[in-house]
Short mmCIF file of C-alpha atoms in Angstrom, two decimals:
data_model
loop_
_atom_site.label_atom_id
_atom_site.label_comp_id
_atom_site.label_asym_id
_atom_site.label_seq_id
_atom_site.Cartn_x
_atom_site.Cartn_y
_atom_site.Cartn_z
CA MET Q 1 -13.51 35.99 22.67
CA LYS Q 2 -12.28 35.42 19.13
CA ARG Q 3 -9.87 32.62 18.21
CA GLN Q 4 -8.30 31.56 14.94
CA PHE Q 5 -7.00 28.12 13.95
CA LEU Q 6 -4.92 27.93 10.78
CA GLN Q 7 -3.95 24.58 9.31
CA THR Q 8 -1.59 25.02 6.37
CA SER Q 9 -0.43 21.40 6.19
CA PHE Q 10 -1.55 17.84 6.90
CA SER Q 11 2.03 16.57 6.93
CA SER Q 12 1.56 14.74 10.26
CA GLY Q 13 -1.24 12.64 8.76
CA GLU Q 14 -3.91 10.94 10.83
CA ILE Q 15 -3.00 10.96 14.53
CA MET Q 16 -3.97 8.31 17.08
CA PRO Q 17 -6.63 9.22 19.69
CA GLU Q 18 -4.09 8.98 22.55
CA MET Q 19 -2.53 12.19 21.17
CA PHE Q 20 -5.75 14.24 21.13
CA GLY Q 21 -4.77 16.05 24.32
CA ARG Q 22 -1.36 17.17 23.02
CA GLY Q 23 -2.33 20.45 21.42
CA ASP Q 24 1.06 21.77 22.56
CA LEU Q 25 2.90 19.74 19.90
CA ALA Q 26 3.73 21.07 16.43
CA THR Q 27 2.64 17.66 15.13
CA TYR Q 28 -0.87 18.44 16.34
CA ASP Q 29 -1.08 21.58 14.21
CA ASN Q 30 -0.38 19.53 11.05
CA GLY Q 31 -2.43 16.45 11.89
CA ALA Q 32 -5.99 15.24 11.47
CA LYS Q 33 -8.46 13.06 13.35
CA SER Q 34 -9.39 11.13 10.20
CA LEU Q 35 -7.86 10.98 6.75
CA VAL Q 36 -9.77 8.37 4.78
CA ASN Q 37 -9.41 7.68 1.05
CA VAL Q 38 -7.09 10.63 0.56
CA ASN Q 39 -3.36 11.07 0.03
CA VAL Q 40 -1.14 13.66 1.66
CA LEU Q 41 0.83 15.62 -0.92
CA SER Q 42 4.54 16.41 -0.52
CA THR Q 43 3.49 20.05 -0.20
CA GLY Q 44 1.20 19.24 2.74
CA GLY Q 45 -2.24 19.31 1.14
CA VAL Q 46 -4.62 16.35 0.85
CA ARG Q 47 -6.26 14.96 -2.29
CA ARG Q 48 -8.97 12.36 -2.89
CA ARG Q 49 -7.23 9.13 -3.83
CA SER Q 50 -7.34 7.58 -7.27
CA GLY Q 51 -9.96 4.95 -7.98
CA THR Q 52 -9.13 1.48 -9.25
CA LYS Q 53 -9.52 -0.01 -12.71
CA TYR Q 54 -10.80 -3.58 -12.94
CA LEU Q 55 -8.35 -5.89 -14.73
CA ASN Q 56 -9.45 -9.47 -14.20
CA ARG Q 57 -11.09 -12.10 -11.98
CA ILE Q 58 -8.85 -14.37 -9.88
CA HIS Q 59 -10.07 -17.80 -8.77
CA SER Q 60 -8.65 -17.41 -5.23
CA THR Q 61 -6.86 -15.00 -2.99
CA ALA Q 62 -3.39 -14.16 -4.33
CA ARG Q 63 0.04 -12.66 -3.72
CA LEU Q 64 1.57 -10.09 -6.07
CA TYR Q 65 5.19 -9.66 -7.10
CA PRO Q 66 6.69 -7.29 -9.71
CA ILE Q 67 9.75 -7.85 -11.87
CA THR Q 68 11.49 -5.83 -14.56
CA ILE Q 69 13.32 -7.76 -17.30
CA ARG Q 70 15.36 -5.94 -19.93
CA GLY Q 71 13.45 -2.73 -19.23
CA VAL Q 72 10.01 -4.34 -19.50
CA VAL Q 73 7.84 -4.36 -16.36
CA TYR Q 74 5.69 -7.31 -15.38
CA MET Q 75 3.35 -8.10 -12.52
CA THR Q 76 3.01 -11.72 -11.40
CA VAL Q 77 -0.16 -12.87 -9.63
CA TRP Q 78 0.32 -15.98 -7.48
CA SER Q 79 -3.04 -17.60 -6.74
CA VAL Q 80 -3.68 -21.13 -5.44
CA GLY Q 81 -1.97 -23.55 -7.84
CA GLU Q 82 -1.06 -21.06 -10.57
CA VAL Q 83 0.74 -17.86 -11.48
CA THR Q 84 -0.51 -15.34 -14.03
CA ILE Q 85 1.86 -12.87 -15.69
CA TYR Q 86 0.74 -9.38 -16.72
CA LYS Q 87 2.60 -6.98 -18.99
CA ASN Q 88 1.41 -3.36 -19.06
CA THR Q 89 -1.76 -4.49 -17.21
CA THR Q 90 -2.51 -7.06 -19.96
CA LYS Q 91 -2.58 -10.78 -19.20
CA GLN Q 92 0.27 -12.63 -20.98
CA THR Q 93 0.15 -16.23 -19.79
CA GLN Q 94 -0.78 -18.56 -16.95
CA ILE Q 95 1.35 -21.39 -15.49
CA LYS Q 96 0.59 -24.12 -12.96
CA THR Q 97 2.57 -24.07 -9.68
CA VAL Q 98 3.14 -26.35 -6.68
CA PHE Q 99 1.83 -23.71 -4.28
CA ASP Q 100 -1.57 -25.32 -3.98
CA THR Q 101 -3.10 -23.92 -0.76
CA SER Q 102 -3.88 -20.45 0.53
CA ASP Q 103 -1.76 -21.19 3.64
CA ILE Q 104 1.30 -21.71 1.43
CA LEU Q 105 0.57 -18.47 -0.44
CA GLU Q 106 0.88 -16.54 2.84
CA LYS Q 107 4.41 -17.90 3.30
CA LEU Q 108 5.77 -17.17 -0.19
CA PHE Q 109 9.06 -15.30 -0.26
CA PHE Q 110 10.25 -13.83 -3.56
CA ALA Q 111 13.72 -12.97 -4.83
CA THR Q 112 14.84 -11.84 -8.28
CA ASP Q 113 17.90 -12.10 -10.46
CA THR Q 114 18.39 -10.83 -14.02
CA ASP Q 115 15.46 -12.57 -15.71
CA ALA Q 116 13.76 -14.76 -13.13
CA ILE Q 117 11.75 -14.86 -9.93
CA TRP Q 118 12.83 -17.41 -7.30
CA VAL Q 119 10.08 -18.46 -4.88
CA CYS Q 120 10.47 -20.01 -1.41
CA SER Q 121 7.72 -21.28 0.87
CA GLY Q 122 9.48 -23.50 3.45
CA ASP Q 123 7.08 -26.35 2.60
CA LYS Q 124 7.94 -26.88 -1.08
CA ALA Q 125 11.14 -27.03 -3.08
CA ILE Q 126 12.30 -23.64 -4.39
CA GLN Q 127 10.69 -22.73 -7.71
CA LYS Q 128 12.10 -20.52 -10.47
CA LEU Q 129 9.89 -18.58 -12.87
CA SER Q 130 12.02 -17.41 -15.79
CA LEU Q 131 11.58 -15.65 -19.11
CA SER Q 132 13.58 -16.97 -22.07
CA THR Q 133 13.11 -14.99 -25.29
CA HIS Q 134 9.30 -14.66 -25.18
CA THR Q 135 8.42 -17.78 -23.18
CA TRP Q 136 7.80 -18.03 -19.44
CA ALA Q 137 8.59 -21.33 -17.72
CA MET Q 138 8.55 -22.76 -14.20
CA SER Q 139 11.36 -25.04 -13.01
CA THR Q 140 12.81 -26.57 -9.83
CA PRO Q 141 16.49 -25.59 -9.45
CA VAL Q 142 18.88 -28.34 -8.41
CA PHE Q 143 21.42 -27.24 -5.80
CA LYS Q 144 24.62 -29.21 -5.32
CA GLY Q 145 27.28 -29.26 -2.64
CA LEU Q 146 24.81 -29.26 0.26
CA GLU Q 147 24.85 -32.09 2.77
CA ARG Q 148 22.59 -34.92 1.73
CA GLY Q 149 18.95 -34.30 2.57
CA ALA Q 150 19.57 -30.76 3.86
CA LEU Q 151 16.73 -29.53 1.66
CA SER Q 152 13.97 -32.11 1.65
CA LEU Q 153 10.38 -32.77 2.56
CA ALA Q 154 11.55 -34.28 5.84
CA LYS Q 155 13.89 -31.45 6.86
CA GLY Q 156 12.10 -28.64 5.08
CA TYR Q 157 13.04 -26.14 2.41
CA PRO Q 158 14.35 -22.56 2.69
CA VAL Q 159 11.89 -19.91 3.83
CA ALA Q 160 13.91 -17.10 2.20
CA MET Q 161 16.68 -16.53 -0.31
CA GLY Q 162 18.58 -13.77 -2.06
CA PHE Q 163 21.67 -12.83 -4.03
CA ILE Q 164 24.70 -10.89 -2.81
CA GLN Q 165 28.26 -10.48 -4.11
CA GLY Q 166 27.74 -13.17 -6.74
CA ARG Q 167 26.46 -15.70 -4.21
CA THR Q 168 23.04 -17.29 -3.82
CA VAL Q 169 21.81 -17.18 -0.22
CA LEU Q 170 19.41 -19.78 1.19
CA ALA Q 171 18.05 -19.28 4.70
CA GLY Q 172 16.02 -21.13 7.31
CA THR Q 173 14.44 -24.57 7.05
CA LYS Q 174 12.17 -26.57 9.34
CA SER Q 175 15.12 -28.52 10.75
CA HIS Q 176 17.57 -25.61 10.72
CA PRO Q 177 15.51 -22.42 11.24
CA ASN Q 178 18.54 -20.24 12.03
CA ARG Q 179 20.91 -21.55 9.34
CA ILE Q 180 22.25 -19.76 6.26
CA TRP Q 181 23.92 -21.31 3.23
CA MET Q 182 25.81 -19.27 0.62
CA SER Q 183 26.84 -20.65 -2.75
CA ARG Q 184 30.31 -20.45 -4.21
CA SER Q 185 31.00 -17.00 -5.63
CA GLY Q 186 29.94 -16.93 -9.28
CA HIS Q 187 28.31 -20.38 -9.04
CA PRO Q 188 24.67 -19.78 -8.03
CA LEU Q 189 23.72 -23.48 -7.68
CA ASP Q 190 26.96 -24.83 -6.16
CA PHE Q 191 27.28 -24.75 -2.35
CA ALA Q 192 30.42 -26.90 -2.05
CA LEU Q 193 32.59 -26.30 1.03
CA ASN Q 194 36.13 -27.01 2.26
CA LYS Q 195 38.25 -26.36 -0.79
CA GLY Q 196 40.21 -23.75 1.11
CA LEU Q 197 39.38 -21.02 -1.40
CA ASP Q 198 37.84 -17.58 -0.97
CA ASP Q 199 35.05 -18.46 -3.41
CA ASP Q 200 34.00 -21.58 -1.42
CA GLY Q 201 30.45 -22.00 -0.26
CA ILE Q 202 29.54 -20.86 3.26
CA ASP Q 203 27.45 -22.63 5.91
CA MET Q 204 26.67 -20.63 9.05
CA VAL Q 205 24.27 -20.55 12.00
CA LEU Q 206 22.90 -17.46 13.78
CA LEU Q 207 23.65 -17.89 17.48
CA SER Q 208 22.50 -15.55 20.26
CA ASN Q 209 20.03 -15.37 23.11
CA GLY Q 210 16.53 -15.85 21.77
CA ASN Q 211 14.81 -17.91 19.10
CA ASN Q 212 16.34 -16.63 15.86
CA THR Q 213 14.02 -18.37 13.40
CA ILE Q 214 14.76 -16.70 10.08
CA THR Q 215 11.77 -14.96 8.49
CA GLY Q 216 13.30 -12.95 5.64
CA LEU Q 217 16.32 -11.46 3.90
CA PHE Q 218 17.09 -8.13 2.30
CA CYS Q 219 20.16 -7.85 0.08
CA ALA Q 220 21.83 -4.44 0.00
CA SER Q 221 25.49 -3.50 0.55
CA ASP Q 222 25.24 -5.95 3.47
CA LEU Q 223 22.97 -8.94 3.87
CA MET Q 224 20.14 -8.05 6.24
CA VAL Q 225 18.64 -11.06 7.98
CA PHE Q 226 15.28 -10.82 9.76
CA THR Q 227 14.34 -13.33 12.48
CA THR Q 228 11.61 -13.78 15.06
CA ALA Q 229 14.01 -12.43 17.73
CA GLY Q 230 15.70 -9.56 15.95
CA GLU Q 231 17.62 -8.13 13.04
CA TRP Q 232 21.08 -9.24 11.90
CA ILE Q 233 23.75 -8.06 9.48
CA VAL Q 234 25.91 -10.58 7.62
CA SER Q 235 28.89 -8.78 6.10
CA GLY Q 236 32.36 -9.14 4.65
CA SER Q 237 34.49 -7.13 2.22
CA PRO Q 238 34.23 -9.27 0.24
CA ILE Q 239 32.25 -12.10 1.78
CA THR Q 240 34.47 -15.17 2.07
CA PRO Q 241 34.46 -18.18 4.41
CA ALA Q 242 37.22 -16.50 6.42
CA SER Q 243 35.85 -12.92 6.49
CA VAL Q 244 32.09 -13.39 6.82
CA VAL Q 245 30.64 -12.06 10.07
CA ALA Q 246 27.08 -12.32 11.41
CA ARG Q 247 25.99 -9.88 14.11
CA GLN Q 248 22.65 -9.15 15.71
CA HIS Q 249 22.09 -5.39 15.95
CA THR Q 250 18.50 -4.97 17.15
CA ARG Q 251 15.74 -7.03 18.81
CA VAL Q 252 12.40 -6.11 17.25
CA GLY Q 253 11.63 -9.36 15.40
CA SER Q 254 9.43 -10.25 12.40
CA PRO Q 255 6.38 -12.54 12.07
CA GLU Q 256 6.93 -16.22 11.27
CA SER Q 257 3.40 -17.17 10.18
CA VAL Q 258 3.24 -14.86 7.15
CA ARG Q 259 5.92 -13.47 4.84
CA ILE Q 260 5.44 -9.70 4.69
CA PRO Q 261 7.83 -8.10 2.20
CA VAL Q 262 10.66 -5.91 3.48
CA VAL Q 263 10.67 -2.77 1.34
CA ASP Q 264 13.14 -0.03 0.48
CA ALA Q 265 11.17 3.19 0.92
CA ASP Q 266 12.93 6.43 0.06
CA GLY Q 267 16.25 4.99 1.26
CA LEU Q 268 14.83 3.34 4.40
CA VAL Q 269 14.56 -0.44 4.74
CA ILE Q 270 11.13 -0.96 6.30
CA PHE Q 271 9.82 -4.14 7.93
CA VAL Q 272 6.81 -5.25 9.98
CA SER Q 273 7.30 -6.35 13.59
CA THR Q 274 6.49 -9.78 15.07
CA THR Q 275 3.08 -8.60 16.31
CA GLN Q 276 2.21 -7.25 12.83
CA SER Q 277 1.17 -4.04 14.62
CA ALA Q 278 4.30 -1.92 14.21
CA ILE Q 279 6.48 -0.89 11.28
CA HIS Q 280 10.16 -0.09 11.73
CA ALA Q 281 12.97 1.29 9.63
CA TYR Q 282 16.27 -0.65 9.83
CA LYS Q 283 19.24 1.57 9.04
CA GLN Q 284 22.82 2.43 9.93
CA ASP Q 285 22.93 4.45 13.13
CA GLY Q 286 24.98 7.29 11.63
CA THR Q 287 28.03 6.82 13.86
CA GLY Q 288 30.17 5.42 11.06
CA SER Q 289 30.83 2.27 13.09
CA GLY Q 290 28.80 0.02 10.83
CA SER Q 291 26.16 -0.46 13.52
CA TYR Q 292 22.45 -0.52 12.68
CA ASP Q 293 19.40 0.50 14.67
CA THR Q 294 15.64 0.44 14.23
CA GLN Q 295 13.24 3.35 14.29
CA PRO Q 296 9.42 3.15 14.48
CA ILE Q 297 7.81 5.05 11.64
CA ALA Q 298 4.26 5.20 12.98
CA SER Q 299 4.79 6.39 16.55
CA MET Q 300 1.98 8.98 16.22
CA ALA Q 301 -0.36 6.67 14.27
CA ARG Q 302 -0.02 3.26 15.88
CA HIS Q 303 -3.77 2.70 15.56
CA MET Q 304 -3.37 2.70 11.76
CA ILE Q 305 -1.13 -0.36 11.42
CA LYS Q 306 -2.64 -3.16 13.48
CA GLY Q 307 -2.72 -6.53 11.71
CA VAL Q 308 -0.50 -5.81 8.68
CA THR Q 309 -0.49 -8.76 6.23
CA ASP Q 310 1.18 -7.34 3.11
CA MET Q 311 3.24 -4.29 2.18
CA THR Q 312 4.69 -2.54 -0.86
CA TYR Q 313 6.37 0.72 -1.80
CA SER Q 314 5.71 2.83 -4.87
CA PRO Q 315 8.69 5.10 -5.70
CA LYS Q 316 6.54 6.85 -8.28
CA HIS Q 317 4.20 8.06 -5.54
CA ASN Q 318 6.57 8.09 -2.51
CA ARG Q 319 4.03 5.84 -0.86
CA VAL Q 320 4.10 2.76 1.38
CA LEU Q 321 0.89 0.71 1.30
CA ALA Q 322 0.20 -1.83 4.04
CA VAL Q 323 -2.74 -4.23 3.68
CA LYS Q 324 -4.35 -5.07 7.02
CA SER Q 325 -6.33 -8.04 8.29
CA ASP Q 326 -9.47 -5.87 8.58
CA GLY Q 327 -9.44 -5.37 4.79
CA THR Q 328 -8.30 -1.75 4.78
CA MET Q 329 -4.94 -0.27 3.81
CA ALA Q 330 -2.72 1.96 5.90
CA VAL Q 331 -0.91 4.32 3.52
CA LEU Q 332 2.25 6.25 4.36
CA THR Q 333 3.36 9.14 2.19
CA ILE Q 334 7.08 9.53 2.87
CA ASP Q 335 9.39 12.23 1.57
CA ARG Q 336 12.52 12.49 3.67
CA ALA Q 337 13.79 15.55 1.77
CA GLU Q 338 10.60 17.42 2.70
CA GLY Q 339 10.38 15.97 6.21
CA LEU Q 340 7.05 14.35 5.35
CA SER Q 341 5.76 11.19 7.02
CA ALA Q 342 1.97 11.09 6.94
CA TRP Q 343 -0.43 8.16 7.37
CA THR Q 344 -3.86 7.93 5.78
CA ARG Q 345 -6.31 5.05 5.35
CA TYR Q 346 -7.86 3.45 2.25
CA GLU Q 347 -11.26 1.78 2.42
CA THR Q 348 -13.25 0.19 -0.38
CA ASN Q 349 -16.47 -1.68 -1.09
CA GLY Q 350 -14.77 -4.95 -0.29
CA THR Q 351 -11.60 -6.24 1.36
CA TYR Q 352 -8.04 -5.50 0.26
CA ARG Q 353 -6.03 -8.75 0.23
CA ALA Q 354 -2.69 -7.90 -1.41
CA CYS Q 355 -0.76 -5.07 -3.06
CA ALA Q 356 2.40 -4.51 -5.10
CA ALA Q 357 3.79 -1.67 -7.22
CA ASN Q 358 5.78 -1.40 -10.43
CA ALA Q 359 6.25 1.27 -13.09
CA ASP Q 360 2.69 0.66 -14.35
CA GLY Q 361 1.23 1.66 -10.99
CA ILE Q 362 -0.07 0.10 -7.78
CA TYR Q 363 -1.84 -3.24 -8.19
CA THR Q 364 -4.17 -4.70 -5.60
CA VAL Q 365 -6.15 -7.90 -5.04
CA VAL Q 366 -9.60 -7.11 -3.65
CA GLU Q 367 -12.26 -9.50 -2.42
CA ARG Q 368 -15.70 -8.19 -3.40
CA TYR Q 369 -18.84 -10.14 -2.56
CA GLY Q 370 -16.86 -13.38 -2.16
CA LYS Q 371 -15.00 -12.99 -5.47
CA TYR Q 372 -11.39 -11.95 -6.01
CA MET Q 373 -10.50 -9.12 -8.38
CA LEU Q 374 -7.18 -7.87 -9.73
CA GLU Q 375 -7.29 -4.08 -9.96
CA ILE Q 376 -4.87 -1.20 -10.45
CA PHE Q 377 -5.13 2.30 -9.00
CA SER Q 378 -5.93 4.72 -11.80
CA LYS Q 379 -6.84 8.36 -12.22
CA THR Q 380 -9.25 7.42 -15.02
CA ALA Q 381 -12.22 7.68 -12.68
CA LEU Q 382 -12.50 8.31 -8.94
CA MET Q 383 -14.44 5.09 -8.30
CA ASP Q 384 -13.34 1.51 -7.57
CA SER Q 385 -13.31 -1.57 -9.81
CA VAL Q 386 -14.15 0.69 -12.74
CA HIS Q 387 -15.55 -0.60 -16.03
CA THR Q 388 -15.09 1.80 -18.95
CA GLN Q 389 -17.08 1.82 -22.17
CA LYS Q 390 -16.04 3.96 -25.14
CA THR Q 391 -18.00 4.09 -28.38
CA THR Q 392 -17.62 6.04 -31.62
CA THR Q 393 -21.33 6.87 -31.67
CA LYS Q 394 -23.33 7.97 -28.67
CA THR Q 395 -25.41 5.37 -26.81
CA THR Q 396 -27.59 5.18 -23.73
CA THR Q 397 -26.80 1.54 -22.94
CA ILE Q 398 -23.71 0.58 -20.94
CA SER Q 399 -23.20 -3.18 -21.15
CA GLY Q 400 -20.69 -5.86 -20.15
CA LEU Q 401 -21.40 -5.44 -16.44
CA GLN Q 402 -21.98 -9.11 -15.55
CA ARG Q 403 -19.74 -8.98 -12.45
CA LEU Q 404 -21.74 -5.99 -11.16
CA ASN Q 405 -25.21 -7.53 -11.56
CA GLY Q 406 -27.51 -6.49 -8.73
CA HIS Q 407 -25.01 -3.99 -7.34
CA THR Q 408 -25.50 -0.24 -6.98
CA VAL Q 409 -22.86 1.60 -8.98
CA PHE Q 410 -21.74 5.16 -9.48
CA VAL Q 411 -21.65 6.54 -13.01
CA VAL Q 412 -19.60 9.24 -14.72
CA ALA Q 413 -20.79 9.76 -18.31
CA ASP Q 414 -18.86 12.09 -20.63
CA GLY Q 415 -17.33 13.71 -17.55
CA ILE Q 416 -20.69 14.32 -15.85
CA VAL Q 417 -21.73 12.52 -12.66
CA ALA Q 418 -25.02 10.71 -13.25
CA LYS Q 419 -27.32 9.24 -10.60
CA PRO Q 420 -26.23 5.92 -9.05
CA GLN Q 421 -27.92 2.93 -10.65
CA THR Q 422 -28.46 -0.76 -9.92
CA VAL Q 423 -27.02 -3.04 -12.59
CA ASP Q 424 -29.67 -5.28 -14.16
CA ASN Q 425 -29.07 -7.91 -16.85
CA ALA Q 426 -25.38 -6.86 -17.01
CA SER Q 427 -26.19 -3.32 -18.11
CA ILE Q 428 -27.48 0.09 -17.13
CA ARG Q 429 -29.37 2.64 -19.19
CA LEU Q 430 -28.60 6.36 -19.12
CA PRO Q 431 -31.18 9.13 -19.62
CA TYR Q 432 -29.04 10.65 -22.39
CA PRO Q 433 -26.60 9.23 -24.96
CA VAL Q 434 -22.84 9.39 -24.31
CA ARG Q 435 -19.58 8.28 -25.93
CA GLU Q 436 -17.55 7.51 -22.81
CA CYS Q 437 -18.87 6.12 -19.55
CA HIS Q 438 -17.19 4.92 -16.36
CA VAL Q 439 -19.07 2.65 -13.96
CA GLY Q 440 -17.79 1.52 -10.56
CA TYR Q 441 -18.23 1.31 -6.82
CA GLY Q 442 -18.30 4.54 -4.87
CA TYR Q 443 -16.07 5.32 -1.92
CA THR Q 444 -16.18 8.11 0.65
CA HIS Q 445 -13.28 10.43 1.41
CA LYS Q 446 -13.02 12.10 4.80
CA ILE Q 447 -10.77 14.90 6.05
CA GLN Q 448 -11.60 15.56 9.70
CA SER Q 449 -10.04 18.11 12.01
CA LEU Q 450 -8.52 17.21 15.34
CA PRO Q 451 -10.52 18.20 18.44
CA ILE Q 452 -10.16 21.76 19.65
CA PRO Q 453 -7.77 22.37 22.57
CA SER Q 454 -9.04 20.90 25.83
CA ALA Q 455 -9.28 24.38 27.39
CA LEU Q 456 -12.18 25.13 25.00
CA ALA Q 457 -13.88 21.74 25.15
CA ASP Q 458 -16.64 22.86 27.56
CA LYS Q 459 -17.21 26.26 25.94
CA LYS Q 460 -19.99 27.36 23.59
CA ILE Q 461 -18.46 28.08 20.18
CA ARG Q 462 -19.74 29.80 17.06
CA MET Q 463 -18.03 29.30 13.73
CA ARG Q 464 -17.63 32.84 12.45
CA LYS Q 465 -15.88 31.87 9.23
CA LEU Q 466 -14.27 28.79 7.70
CA VAL Q 467 -11.94 29.48 4.78
CA VAL Q 468 -11.13 26.39 2.69
CA ARG Q 469 -8.32 26.77 0.16
CA LEU Q 470 -8.85 24.34 -2.72
CA GLN Q 471 -7.02 23.31 -5.85
CA ASP Q 472 -8.46 21.64 -8.98
CA THR Q 473 -11.67 20.76 -7.17
CA ALA Q 474 -15.11 19.96 -8.57
CA SER Q 475 -16.96 18.79 -5.45
CA ALA Q 476 -16.67 19.58 -1.74
CA ILE Q 477 -19.09 18.95 1.11
CA VAL Q 478 -18.24 20.54 4.47
CA HIS Q 479 -19.73 19.46 7.81
CA ILE Q 480 -19.66 21.97 10.69
CA GLY Q 481 -21.43 20.51 13.70
CA ASN Q 482 -24.82 19.38 12.40
CA THR Q 483 -24.70 21.76 9.45
CA VAL Q 484 -23.86 20.37 6.01
CA ILE Q 485 -22.72 22.74 3.27
CA ASP Q 486 -22.43 21.51 -0.31
CA ILE Q 487 -20.09 24.02 -1.92
CA GLY Q 488 -21.23 24.84 -5.42
CA PHE Q 489 -18.83 24.78 -8.35
CA ARG Q 490 -21.28 24.61 -11.24
CA ALA Q 491 -20.90 27.44 -13.73
CA TYR Q 492 -24.03 29.12 -15.06
CA GLY Q 493 -24.69 30.92 -18.28
CA LYS Q 494 -24.77 30.31 -21.99
CA GLY Q 495 -23.07 27.18 -23.31
CA VAL Q 496 -22.35 25.42 -19.98
CA LEU Q 497 -25.40 23.15 -19.71
CA GLY Q 498 -24.51 19.49 -20.14
CA LYS Q 499 -20.79 20.04 -19.64
CA PRO Q 500 -18.52 18.76 -16.85
CA ILE Q 501 -18.07 20.95 -13.78
CA PRO Q 502 -14.97 23.12 -14.27
CA LEU Q 503 -12.16 22.62 -11.76
CA PHE Q 504 -11.90 25.35 -9.13
CA SER Q 505 -8.75 26.65 -7.45
CA GLY Q 506 -8.98 29.30 -4.76
CA ASP Q 507 -10.74 30.02 -1.46
CA LYS Q 508 -14.29 29.17 -0.45
CA VAL Q 509 -15.66 31.00 2.59
CA ILE Q 510 -18.33 29.40 4.81
CA THR Q 511 -20.27 30.99 7.66
CA VAL Q 512 -22.55 29.18 10.11
CA LEU Q 513 -25.02 30.64 12.60
CA GLY Q 514 -25.57 29.40 16.15
CA TRP Q 515 -23.54 28.34 19.19
CA LYS Q 516 -22.49 24.78 19.99
CA SER Q 517 -20.34 22.86 22.48
CA TYR Q 518 -17.98 20.56 20.56
CA GLY Q 519 -16.35 18.78 23.51
CA ASN Q 520 -13.88 16.24 22.13
CA ASN Q 521 -15.45 16.33 18.67
CA SER Q 522 -14.08 17.92 15.53
CA ILE Q 523 -15.23 21.38 14.54
CA TRP Q 524 -15.24 20.54 10.85
CA ASN Q 525 -14.85 17.70 8.42
CA ILE Q 526 -14.87 17.53 4.64
CA SER Q 527 -16.32 14.30 3.28
CA GLY Q 528 -18.26 12.92 0.36
CA ASP Q 529 -18.60 10.11 -2.14
CA THR Q 530 -19.07 12.14 -5.33
CA PRO Q 531 -16.52 10.74 -7.84
CA LEU Q 532 -15.00 14.11 -8.65
CA PRO Q 533 -11.60 15.55 -7.68
CA ILE Q 534 -10.95 17.51 -4.51
CA THR Q 535 -7.66 18.84 -3.14
CA VAL Q 536 -7.58 20.75 0.16
CA LEU Q 537 -4.48 22.92 0.65
CA SER Q 538 -5.33 24.70 3.90
CA ILE Q 539 -8.11 25.45 6.38
CA LYS Q 540 -8.62 28.60 8.44
CA ALA Q 541 -11.26 28.55 11.15
CA GLU Q 542 -12.30 31.77 12.88
CA ILE Q 543 -14.45 31.15 15.94
CA SER Q 544 -16.10 33.05 18.78
CA VAL Q 545 -15.92 31.53 22.25
CA ASN Q 546 -18.60 32.22 24.86
CA THR Q 547 -16.60 32.66 28.05
#
């Protein structure tokens, strides 16, 4: 009996093992068993992810936060006791901070106004990092109008803050974990009450069943308040002492021990649940009543998001990246217009610790061999922590590799993949001279099919033909059972020796002899660590079944 399986899209992303028996679902047809170190495209195909470019060493683990001031984008790197500011991936300056332990770093909450970043931790007074002309400075804002000692070492400091309708919002302290203060309208540091005016300050407490310890804020048309017991909306048109209303809409809850950013992803406000093992969208319910509800956005891939510790969204890539406690990243490509919501997984030779995105790209903090690196995802080379050397005259020596001493690295020299080498004395030597060389850690991509339908699990199967449709691809290794096929793309003939492999777009047809029982295993997977591009658009498998 002949059967054909056609996969024209991977738009369902990687699917959790509990769904492997649901071949009746349309989601199954567009899913995969494993999608590692690849991205799902808005058109449904999958592509090997970009590598990362090494930027700098960091003396400790760190948090990342982007800001744009007068059209210029910056990335701030908050490590133990200091913050470093980068402009266009170049280090600008470094400033001492009061956030002097790694435990405090985990609790940092960031908010921005026109030209400054405001930073809360709950344990320290609020700090303000501001840019005046060309000088960055750190200061401690002085708030007035609050009851004496409301913000203090004894009673604690706010865990979160924000800005809405011309008011500064402070939220949650050790003594008052469910309390919110709003400044006078137009007076960001003045919280004075009881003048009987609409622009007076506001002091309110979130009251309901449950422990509503505030964990975060998100300022949109309404003020979204996240607590350990659920999600609230604070609203008013405009917000005044007389009109302000606080209402709990949902009961998911957010973690108290670590501040994971709430992100706006393609129009959805996304947050991590109390257990750090679920991600939800918080949005209006569509009834026009002003009510909000939550919606899980990883219901088919819950295995991907256990232990989330940091999260960011890149509008440039339509991508949510969630750093996990196991050192990997869960990556969601989301395109609501195309109906795309697909999870993949990033792995590296090390441990991801933090991530954040701005117009420059997606930055990440990675721990490698006990040292912390600041890196940015880059298409320059499909390797990680890449060092690039460019010279006007050709050379065989690639130097400046002190941080890679003793490590095995992958090498792409003048567009050609060379053999991996071990760095010795901060350098490697190539067998031929080149002008441009990229050196970095390799990583393996994997695109693995879901198991065949359970009705065929105990049958003998022969792969008659596998048709792989590729785009702009220079390397592809296909595994069918125990058979490994390295698809060739090298051109032959006059004038091609010593030149990069040309990119291929089109179909590659593979045939395999022999019968095999696959059980609950995949029929095929495409994987490899060669640092060359690969994009898979579709897969067609034609099989014979021994009945």
